[in-house]
């Protein structure tokens, strides 16, 4: 009888622990709280600056870097040198 009682008590205790965590998780309210008088404008998380159109030299250097399989710092260095060489040829 004591074995059954201790098992029953252990099961009840474990159940309480498992169920209490399920009840602790609340859901978001269905309707948002009253908005402030003038809410601040929301900005996009990845809002970019106005991009300049890429030059033909820049695109060509990127294609060459892709063909060579360059990535990271090596790609950046290659493109920089390539664009400088293209600018010197144009002069």
CSV table of C-alpha atoms in Angstrom, one decimal:
chain,number,residue,atom,x,y,z
A,1,UNK,CA,0.0,0.0,0.0
A,2,UNK,CA,2.9,2.4,0.8
A,3,UNK,CA,4.4,1.6,-2.6
A,4,UNK,CA,1.2,2.5,-4.5
A,5,UNK,CA,0.8,5.7,-2.4
A,6,UNK,CA,4.4,6.8,-3.1
A,7,UNK,CA,4.0,6.1,-6.8
A,8,UNK,CA,0.7,8.0,-6.9
A,9,UNK,CA,2.3,10.9,-5.1
A,10,UNK,CA,5.3,11.0,-7.4
A,11,UNK,CA,3.0,10.8,-10.5
A,12,UNK,CA,0.8,13.6,-9.2
A,13,UNK,CA,3.9,15.8,-8.4
A,14,UNK,CA,5.4,15.2,-11.9
A,15,UNK,CA,2.0,16.0,-13.5
A,16,UNK,CA,1.8,19.3,-11.6
A,17,UNK,CA,5.2,20.3,-12.8
A,18,UNK,CA,4.4,19.5,-16.4
A,19,UNK,CA,1.0,21.1,-16.4
A,20,UNK,CA,2.1,24.2,-14.6
A,21,UNK,CA,4.6,25.1,-17.3
A,22,UNK,CA,1.8,24.8,-19.9
A,23,UNK,CA,-0.5,27.2,-18.0
A,24,UNK,CA,2.4,29.6,-17.5
A,25,UNK,CA,2.6,30.3,-21.2
A,26,UNK,CA,0.2,33.0,-22.1
A,27,UNK,CA,-0.9,34.1,-25.5
A,28,UNK,CA,-0.8,37.6,-26.9
A,29,UNK,CA,-4.0,39.6,-26.4
A,30,UNK,CA,-6.4,39.5,-29.4
A,31,UNK,CA,-6.6,43.3,-29.5
A,32,UNK,CA,-3.7,45.6,-29.0
A,33,UNK,CA,-3.7,48.1,-26.2
A,34,UNK,CA,-4.9,51.7,-26.9
A,35,UNK,CA,-2.4,53.4,-29.2
A,36,UNK,CA,-0.5,56.5,-28.0
A,37,UNK,CA,-1.6,59.9,-29.2
A,38,UNK,CA,1.0,60.1,-31.9
A,39,UNK,CA,2.9,56.8,-32.4
A,40,UNK,CA,6.4,57.0,-33.7
A,41,UNK,CA,6.8,56.0,-37.4
A,42,UNK,CA,7.9,52.5,-37.8
A,43,UNK,CA,11.1,52.0,-39.9
A,44,UNK,CA,11.9,48.9,-41.9
A,45,UNK,CA,14.5,46.8,-40.1
A,46,UNK,CA,16.8,46.6,-43.1
A,47,UNK,CA,16.2,50.0,-44.6
A,48,UNK,CA,19.0,50.8,-47.0
A,49,UNK,CA,20.5,54.1,-48.1
A,50,UNK,CA,19.8,55.2,-51.7
A,51,UNK,CA,22.0,53.0,-53.8
A,52,UNK,CA,24.1,54.5,-56.6
A,53,UNK,CA,23.7,52.7,-60.0
A,54,UNK,CA,26.6,50.4,-60.5
A,55,UNK,CA,29.0,51.3,-63.3
A,56,UNK,CA,29.9,49.0,-66.1
A,57,UNK,CA,33.4,48.7,-64.7
A,58,UNK,CA,32.1,47.6,-61.3
A,59,UNK,CA,29.8,45.0,-62.9
A,60,UNK,CA,32.7,43.6,-65.0
A,61,UNK,CA,34.9,43.4,-61.9
A,62,UNK,CA,32.2,41.6,-60.0
A,63,UNK,CA,31.9,39.1,-62.9
A,64,UNK,CA,35.6,38.5,-62.9
A,65,UNK,CA,35.6,38.0,-59.1
A,66,UNK,CA,32.7,35.5,-59.5
A,67,UNK,CA,34.6,33.6,-62.2
A,68,UNK,CA,37.7,33.3,-59.9
A,69,UNK,CA,35.5,32.2,-57.0
A,70,UNK,CA,36.6,35.0,-54.7
A,71,UNK,CA,34.8,35.8,-51.5
A,72,UNK,CA,35.2,38.1,-48.5
A,73,UNK,CA,38.3,40.2,-48.1
A,74,UNK,CA,40.0,38.7,-51.2
A,75,UNK,CA,37.0,39.7,-53.4
A,76,UNK,CA,36.8,43.2,-52.0
A,77,UNK,CA,40.6,43.7,-52.6
A,78,UNK,CA,40.3,42.3,-56.1
A,79,UNK,CA,37.3,44.5,-57.0
A,80,UNK,CA,39.0,47.6,-55.6
A,81,UNK,CA,42.2,47.0,-57.7
A,82,UNK,CA,40.1,46.1,-60.7
A,83,UNK,CA,38.0,49.3,-60.5
A,84,UNK,CA,41.2,51.4,-60.1
A,85,UNK,CA,42.7,49.8,-63.1
A,86,UNK,CA,39.5,50.4,-65.1
A,87,UNK,CA,39.5,54.1,-64.1
A,88,UNK,CA,43.2,54.5,-65.2
A,89,UNK,CA,42.4,52.9,-68.5
A,90,UNK,CA,39.5,55.3,-69.1
A,91,UNK,CA,41.8,58.3,-68.6
